[in-house]
Coordinates of C-alpha atoms and ligand atoms in Angstrom, one line a residue:
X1 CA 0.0 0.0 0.0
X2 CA 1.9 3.4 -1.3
X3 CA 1.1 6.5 0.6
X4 CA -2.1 7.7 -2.0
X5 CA -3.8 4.7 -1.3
X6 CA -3.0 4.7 2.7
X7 CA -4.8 8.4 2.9
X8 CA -7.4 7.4 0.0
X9 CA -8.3 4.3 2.0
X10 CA -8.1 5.4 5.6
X11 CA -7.8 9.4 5.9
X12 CA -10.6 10.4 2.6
X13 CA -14.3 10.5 3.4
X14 CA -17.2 12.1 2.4
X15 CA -18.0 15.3 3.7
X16 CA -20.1 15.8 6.6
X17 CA -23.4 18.1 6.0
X18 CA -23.1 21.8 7.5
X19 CA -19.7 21.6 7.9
X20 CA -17.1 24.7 7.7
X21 CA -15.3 22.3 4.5
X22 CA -15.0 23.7 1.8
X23 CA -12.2 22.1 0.1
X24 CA -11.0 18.6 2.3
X25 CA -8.4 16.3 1.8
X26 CA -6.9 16.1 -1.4
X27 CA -5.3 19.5 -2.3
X28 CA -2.1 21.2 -1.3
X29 CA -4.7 23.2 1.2
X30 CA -7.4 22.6 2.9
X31 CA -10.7 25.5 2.8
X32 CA -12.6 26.4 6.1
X33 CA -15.0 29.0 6.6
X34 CA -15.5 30.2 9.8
X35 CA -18.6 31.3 10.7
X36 CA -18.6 35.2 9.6
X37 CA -16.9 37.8 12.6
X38 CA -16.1 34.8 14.4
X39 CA -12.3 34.2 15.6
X40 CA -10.0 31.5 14.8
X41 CA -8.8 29.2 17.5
X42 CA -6.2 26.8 16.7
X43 CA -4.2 24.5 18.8
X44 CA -1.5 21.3 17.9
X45 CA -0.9 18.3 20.0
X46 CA 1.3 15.3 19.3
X47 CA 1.2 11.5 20.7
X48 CA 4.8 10.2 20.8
X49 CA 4.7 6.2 21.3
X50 CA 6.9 6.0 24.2
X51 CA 6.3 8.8 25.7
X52 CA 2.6 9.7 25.8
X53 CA 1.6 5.7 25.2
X54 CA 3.1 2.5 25.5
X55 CA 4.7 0.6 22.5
X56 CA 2.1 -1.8 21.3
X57 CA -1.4 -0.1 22.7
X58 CA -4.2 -0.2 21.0
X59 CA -4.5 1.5 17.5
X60 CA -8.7 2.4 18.2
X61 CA -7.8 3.9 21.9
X62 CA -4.8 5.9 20.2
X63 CA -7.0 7.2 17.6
X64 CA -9.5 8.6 20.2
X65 CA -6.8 9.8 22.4
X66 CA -4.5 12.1 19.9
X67 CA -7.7 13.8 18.8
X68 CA -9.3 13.9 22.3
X69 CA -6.5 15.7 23.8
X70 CA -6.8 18.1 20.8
X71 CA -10.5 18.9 21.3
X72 CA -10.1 19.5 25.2
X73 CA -7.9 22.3 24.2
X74 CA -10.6 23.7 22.1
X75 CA -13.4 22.8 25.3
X76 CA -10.8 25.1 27.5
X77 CA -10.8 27.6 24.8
X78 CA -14.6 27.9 24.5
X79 CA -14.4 26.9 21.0
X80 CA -16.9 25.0 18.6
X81 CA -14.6 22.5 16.5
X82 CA -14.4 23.0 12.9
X83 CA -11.9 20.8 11.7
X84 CA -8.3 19.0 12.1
X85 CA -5.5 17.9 10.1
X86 CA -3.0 14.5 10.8
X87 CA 0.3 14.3 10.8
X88 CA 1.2 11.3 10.8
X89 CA 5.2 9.0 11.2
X90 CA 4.0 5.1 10.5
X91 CA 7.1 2.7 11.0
X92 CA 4.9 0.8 8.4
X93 CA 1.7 0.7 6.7
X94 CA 0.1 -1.5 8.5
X95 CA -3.7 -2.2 6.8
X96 CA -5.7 -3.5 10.3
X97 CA -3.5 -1.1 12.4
X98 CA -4.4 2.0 10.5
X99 CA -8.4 1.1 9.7
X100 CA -8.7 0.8 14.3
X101 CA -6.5 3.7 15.0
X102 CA -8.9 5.3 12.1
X103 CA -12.5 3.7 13.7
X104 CA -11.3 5.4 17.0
X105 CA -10.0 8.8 15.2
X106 CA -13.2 9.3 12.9
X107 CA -15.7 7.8 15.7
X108 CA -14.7 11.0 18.2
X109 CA -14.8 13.3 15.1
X110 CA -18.2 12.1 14.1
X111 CA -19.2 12.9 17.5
X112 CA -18.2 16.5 17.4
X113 CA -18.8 17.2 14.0
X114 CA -15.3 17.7 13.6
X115 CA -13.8 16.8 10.2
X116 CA -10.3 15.6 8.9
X117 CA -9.6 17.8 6.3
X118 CA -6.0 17.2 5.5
X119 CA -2.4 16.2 7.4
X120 CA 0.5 14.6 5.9
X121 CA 1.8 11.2 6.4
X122 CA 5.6 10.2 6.3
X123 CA 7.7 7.0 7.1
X124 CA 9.2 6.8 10.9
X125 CA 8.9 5.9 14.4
X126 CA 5.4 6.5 15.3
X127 CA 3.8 10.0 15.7
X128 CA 0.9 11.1 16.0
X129 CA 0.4 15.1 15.4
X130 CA -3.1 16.6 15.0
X131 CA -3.9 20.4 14.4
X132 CA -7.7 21.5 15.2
X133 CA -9.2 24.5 14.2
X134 CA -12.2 26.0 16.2
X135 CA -14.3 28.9 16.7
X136 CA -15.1 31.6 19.3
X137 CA -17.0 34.9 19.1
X138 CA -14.8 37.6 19.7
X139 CA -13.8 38.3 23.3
X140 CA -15.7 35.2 24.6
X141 CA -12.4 32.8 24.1
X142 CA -11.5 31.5 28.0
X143 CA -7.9 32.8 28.3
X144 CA -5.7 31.9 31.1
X145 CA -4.8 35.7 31.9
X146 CA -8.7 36.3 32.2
X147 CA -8.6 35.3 35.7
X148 CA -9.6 37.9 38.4
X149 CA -9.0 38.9 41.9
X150 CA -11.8 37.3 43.9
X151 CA -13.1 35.0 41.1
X152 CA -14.2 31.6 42.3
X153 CA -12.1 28.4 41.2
X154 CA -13.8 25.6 39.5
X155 CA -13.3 22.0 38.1
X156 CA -15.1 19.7 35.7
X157 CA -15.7 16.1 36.7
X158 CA -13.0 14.8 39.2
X159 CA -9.3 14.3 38.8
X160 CA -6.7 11.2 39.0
X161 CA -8.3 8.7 37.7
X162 CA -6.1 8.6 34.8
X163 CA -3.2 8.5 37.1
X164 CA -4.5 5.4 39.1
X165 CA -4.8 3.4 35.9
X166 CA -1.0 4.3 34.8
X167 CA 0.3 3.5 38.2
X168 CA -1.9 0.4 38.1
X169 CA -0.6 -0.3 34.6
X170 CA 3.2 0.2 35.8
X171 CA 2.4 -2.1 38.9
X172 CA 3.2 0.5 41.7
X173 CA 2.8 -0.2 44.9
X174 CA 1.0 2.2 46.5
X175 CA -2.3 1.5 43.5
X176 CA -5.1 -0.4 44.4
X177 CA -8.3 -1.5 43.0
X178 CA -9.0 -2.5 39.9
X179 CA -8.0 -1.3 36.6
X180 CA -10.4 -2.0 34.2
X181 CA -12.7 0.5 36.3
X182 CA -10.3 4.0 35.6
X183 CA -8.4 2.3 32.1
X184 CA -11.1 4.9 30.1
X185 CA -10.1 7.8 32.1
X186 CA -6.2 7.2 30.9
X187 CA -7.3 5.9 27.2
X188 CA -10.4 7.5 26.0
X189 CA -10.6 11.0 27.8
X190 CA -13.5 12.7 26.8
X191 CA -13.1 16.6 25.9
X192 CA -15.6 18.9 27.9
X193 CA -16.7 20.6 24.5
X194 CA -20.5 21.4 25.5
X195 CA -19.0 22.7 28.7
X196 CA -16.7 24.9 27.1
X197 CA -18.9 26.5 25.2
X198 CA -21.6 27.3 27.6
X199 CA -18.9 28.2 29.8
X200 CA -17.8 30.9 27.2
X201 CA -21.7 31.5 26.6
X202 CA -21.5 31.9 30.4
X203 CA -21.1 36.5 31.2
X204 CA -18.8 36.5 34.3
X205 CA -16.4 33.4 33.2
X206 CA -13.1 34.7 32.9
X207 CA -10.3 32.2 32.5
X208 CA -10.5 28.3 32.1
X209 CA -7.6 25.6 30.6
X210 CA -8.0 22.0 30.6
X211 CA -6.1 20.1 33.2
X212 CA -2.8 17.8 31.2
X213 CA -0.7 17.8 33.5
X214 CA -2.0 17.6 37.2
X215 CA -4.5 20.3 38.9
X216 CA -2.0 22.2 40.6
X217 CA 0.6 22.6 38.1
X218 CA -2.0 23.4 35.3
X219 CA -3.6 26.0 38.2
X220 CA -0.2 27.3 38.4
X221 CA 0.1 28.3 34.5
X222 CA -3.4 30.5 35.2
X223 CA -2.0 32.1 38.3
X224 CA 1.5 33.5 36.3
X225 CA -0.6 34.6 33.5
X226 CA -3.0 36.2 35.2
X227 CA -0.7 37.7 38.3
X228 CA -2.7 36.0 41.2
X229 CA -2.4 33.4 43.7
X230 CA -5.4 30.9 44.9
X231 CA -6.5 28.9 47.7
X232 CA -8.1 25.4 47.2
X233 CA -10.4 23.4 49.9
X234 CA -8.9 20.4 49.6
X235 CA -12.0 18.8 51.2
X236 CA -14.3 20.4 48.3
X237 CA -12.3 18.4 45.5
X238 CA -14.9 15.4 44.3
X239 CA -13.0 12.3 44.9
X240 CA -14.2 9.6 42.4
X241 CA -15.2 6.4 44.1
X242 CA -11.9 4.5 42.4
X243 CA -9.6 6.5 44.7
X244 CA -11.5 6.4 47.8
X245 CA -10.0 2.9 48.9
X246 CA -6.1 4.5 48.8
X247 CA -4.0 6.5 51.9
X248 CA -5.0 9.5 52.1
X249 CA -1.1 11.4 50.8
X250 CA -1.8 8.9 47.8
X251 CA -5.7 10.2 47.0
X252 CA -4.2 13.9 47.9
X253 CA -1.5 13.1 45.2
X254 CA -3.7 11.7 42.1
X255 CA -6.6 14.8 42.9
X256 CA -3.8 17.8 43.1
X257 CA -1.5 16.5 40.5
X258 CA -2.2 13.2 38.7
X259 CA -2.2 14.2 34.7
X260 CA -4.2 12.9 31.9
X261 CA -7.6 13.9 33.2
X262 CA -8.4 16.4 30.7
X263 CA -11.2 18.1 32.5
X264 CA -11.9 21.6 32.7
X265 CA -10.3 24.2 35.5
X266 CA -12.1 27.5 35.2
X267 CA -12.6 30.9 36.9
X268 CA -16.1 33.0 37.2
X269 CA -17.1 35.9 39.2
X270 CA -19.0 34.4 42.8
X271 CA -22.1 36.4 40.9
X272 CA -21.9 34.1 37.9
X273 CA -21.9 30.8 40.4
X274 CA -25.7 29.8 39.4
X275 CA -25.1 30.3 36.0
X276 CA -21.9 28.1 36.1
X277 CA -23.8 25.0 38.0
X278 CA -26.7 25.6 35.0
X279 CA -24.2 25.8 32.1
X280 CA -22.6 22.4 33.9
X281 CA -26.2 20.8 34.2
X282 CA -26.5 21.9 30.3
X283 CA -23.3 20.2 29.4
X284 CA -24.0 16.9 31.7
X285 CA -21.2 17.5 33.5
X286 CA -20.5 18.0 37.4
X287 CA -19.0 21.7 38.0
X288 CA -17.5 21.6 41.5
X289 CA -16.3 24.8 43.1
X290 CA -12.8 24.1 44.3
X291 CA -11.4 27.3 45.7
X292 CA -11.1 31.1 44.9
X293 CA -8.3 33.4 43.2
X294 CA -6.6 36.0 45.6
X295 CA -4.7 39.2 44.7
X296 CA -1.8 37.9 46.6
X297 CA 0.4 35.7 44.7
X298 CA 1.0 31.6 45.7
X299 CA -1.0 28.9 46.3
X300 CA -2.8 27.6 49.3
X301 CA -4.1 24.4 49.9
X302 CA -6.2 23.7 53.0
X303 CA -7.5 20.3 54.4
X304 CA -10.7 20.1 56.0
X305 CA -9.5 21.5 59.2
X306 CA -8.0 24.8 57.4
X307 CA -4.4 23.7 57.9
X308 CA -1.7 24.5 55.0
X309 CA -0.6 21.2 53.1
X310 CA 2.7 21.6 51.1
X311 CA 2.1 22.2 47.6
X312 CA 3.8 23.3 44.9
X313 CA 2.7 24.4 41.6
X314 CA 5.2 22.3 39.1
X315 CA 3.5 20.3 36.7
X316 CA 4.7 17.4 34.5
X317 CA 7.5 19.2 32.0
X318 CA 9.1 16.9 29.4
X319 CA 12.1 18.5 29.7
X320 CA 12.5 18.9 33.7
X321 CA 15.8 17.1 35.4
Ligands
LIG401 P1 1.6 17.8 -0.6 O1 2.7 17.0 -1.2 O2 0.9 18.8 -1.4 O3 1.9 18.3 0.8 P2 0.6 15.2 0.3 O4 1.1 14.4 -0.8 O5 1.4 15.3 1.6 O6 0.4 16.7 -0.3 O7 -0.8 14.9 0.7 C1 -1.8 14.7 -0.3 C2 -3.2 15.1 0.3 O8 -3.5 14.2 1.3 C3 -3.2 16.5 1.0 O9 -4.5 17.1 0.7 C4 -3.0 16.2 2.4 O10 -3.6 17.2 3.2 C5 -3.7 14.9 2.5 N1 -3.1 14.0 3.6 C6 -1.9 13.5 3.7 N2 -1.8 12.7 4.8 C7 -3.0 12.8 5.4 C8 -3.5 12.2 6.6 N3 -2.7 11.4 7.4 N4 -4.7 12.4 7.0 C9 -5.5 13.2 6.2 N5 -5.1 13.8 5.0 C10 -3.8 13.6 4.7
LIG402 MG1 2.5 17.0 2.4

């Protein structure tokens, strides 16, 4: 199978009605159009086997996965998909490997009405690069320097999940229970794209990303870019019912800094907070109010009895010692 008939076969289909396609795969450019005034949001994300998966997992779960993580940056944008491109490095053109990772891809696009509409595709060790392009109305994107003084701190779903399965997956010790109950949260994240946008829908939400890399560290990224520090009620994190059999440092640990759990970590003024909990409800999603953003710089986390627990706010970074 030469490289035409790998993106004929797998990568070409036929265009989805009331799309923003104009021109799809097949020409040295790809056509979109945007809905008229609206802004262009755009964000890249690559899978590296190795280092964001295991050699060998599962071509439908990868699929899912590299676009996922691409449309939760849209949800923590507040932007309605429009489209993506592949990139894709194949060690070989494998015909059942590429129609599963494809199933996965195309099943998660379908879903969001969010076409492939071009990419390349190249010999090599295996990569997995995808573009999406989205949509906001201008001024209601959720940057991560929108966050204010006083703002109240909020989170989608719960957190460490993902982190149980991997630890489960690697066999360490401290991990219990059973892995076939969080393996979803690590393999098929699911991008809080209704949420997004009602967030952005939402007058008095300021700032939101989605949480990659652990709660705290990801918190930390909103706090530099918007000059403010935050306290979080540790007690007022949901804890899903998978971690609630572990000790309690190691629950503490998968909640404030486990990665993978791509939900959404937003700010809104306290007078938006019923309009948040009804933009959650609209989005079937649980909104849980974590904390608040203070004037003063750092971060504060409190147990249930209001004492300080160490924190810091360093998230995963590739290229840390
Ligand atoms: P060019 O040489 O003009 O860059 P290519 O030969 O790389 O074009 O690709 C041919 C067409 O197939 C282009 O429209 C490109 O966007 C598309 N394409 C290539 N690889 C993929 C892929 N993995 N998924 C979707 N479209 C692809
Ligand atoms: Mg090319």
């Amino acid at each position: 199978m030469g490289e035409f008939e790998l993106i004929a076969r797998h990568f070409t289909r036929p265009s989805l009605p009331d799309s923003a396609v104009v021109l799809g795969v097949g020409d040295d450019g790809a056509l979109l159009q945007p809905t008229p005034g609206h802004q262009l949001v755009i964000s890249t994300d690559m899978l590296v086997e190795g280092r964001h998966f295991f050699a060998g997992a599962e071509p439908e779960t990868l699929g899912h996965k590299a676009l996922a993580v691409n449309l939760s940056d849209l949800a923590a944008m507040g932007a309605r998909p429009l489209g993506f491109t592949l990139a894709l490095a194949l060690p070989v053109a494998d015909d059942a490997w590429l129609a599963a990772f494809a199933r996965g891809l195309f099943a998660l696009a379908d879903a969001h009405g969010c076409p492939l509409v071009g990419g390349d595709t190249t010999r090599g060790p295996l990569n997995l690069c995808i573009t999406v392009f989205g949509e906001v109305r201008p001024g209601r994107a959720l940057r991560r320097d929108a966050a204010h003084a006083g703002d109240e701190l909020w989170l989608s779903g719960c957190t460490g999940e993902a982190r149980l399965a991997l630890a489960l997956r690697r066999g360490e010790a401290w991990a219990t229970g059973d892995v076939a109950a969080v393996a979803d949260r690590m393999d098929r994240p699911t991008p809080r794209l209704a949420l997004g946008q009602a967030l952005a829908a939402t007058p008095g939400v300021h700032a939101a990303l989605d949480v990659s890399d652990g709660l705290l560290g990801d918190l930390g990224h909103i706090l530099r870019a918007s000059h403010l520090g935050a306290e979080i009620d540790l007690s007022s994190i949901p804890v899903a019912p998978a971690l609630r059999g572990l000790a309690p440092e190691h629950q503490r640990d998968c909640l404030l800094a486990g990665g993978d759990d791509y939900e959404l970590l937003f700010t809104a003024e306290a007078a938006a907070h019923d309009a948040v909990l009804a933009a959650g409800r609209m989005a079937g999603v649980a909104v849980t109010r974590i904390g608040r953003l203070t004037l003063e710089q750092g971060l504060h986390v409190r147990d249930a009895q209001g004492q300080a627990i160490h924190a810091t706010v360093r998230g995963f970074d590739h290229f840390a010692d």
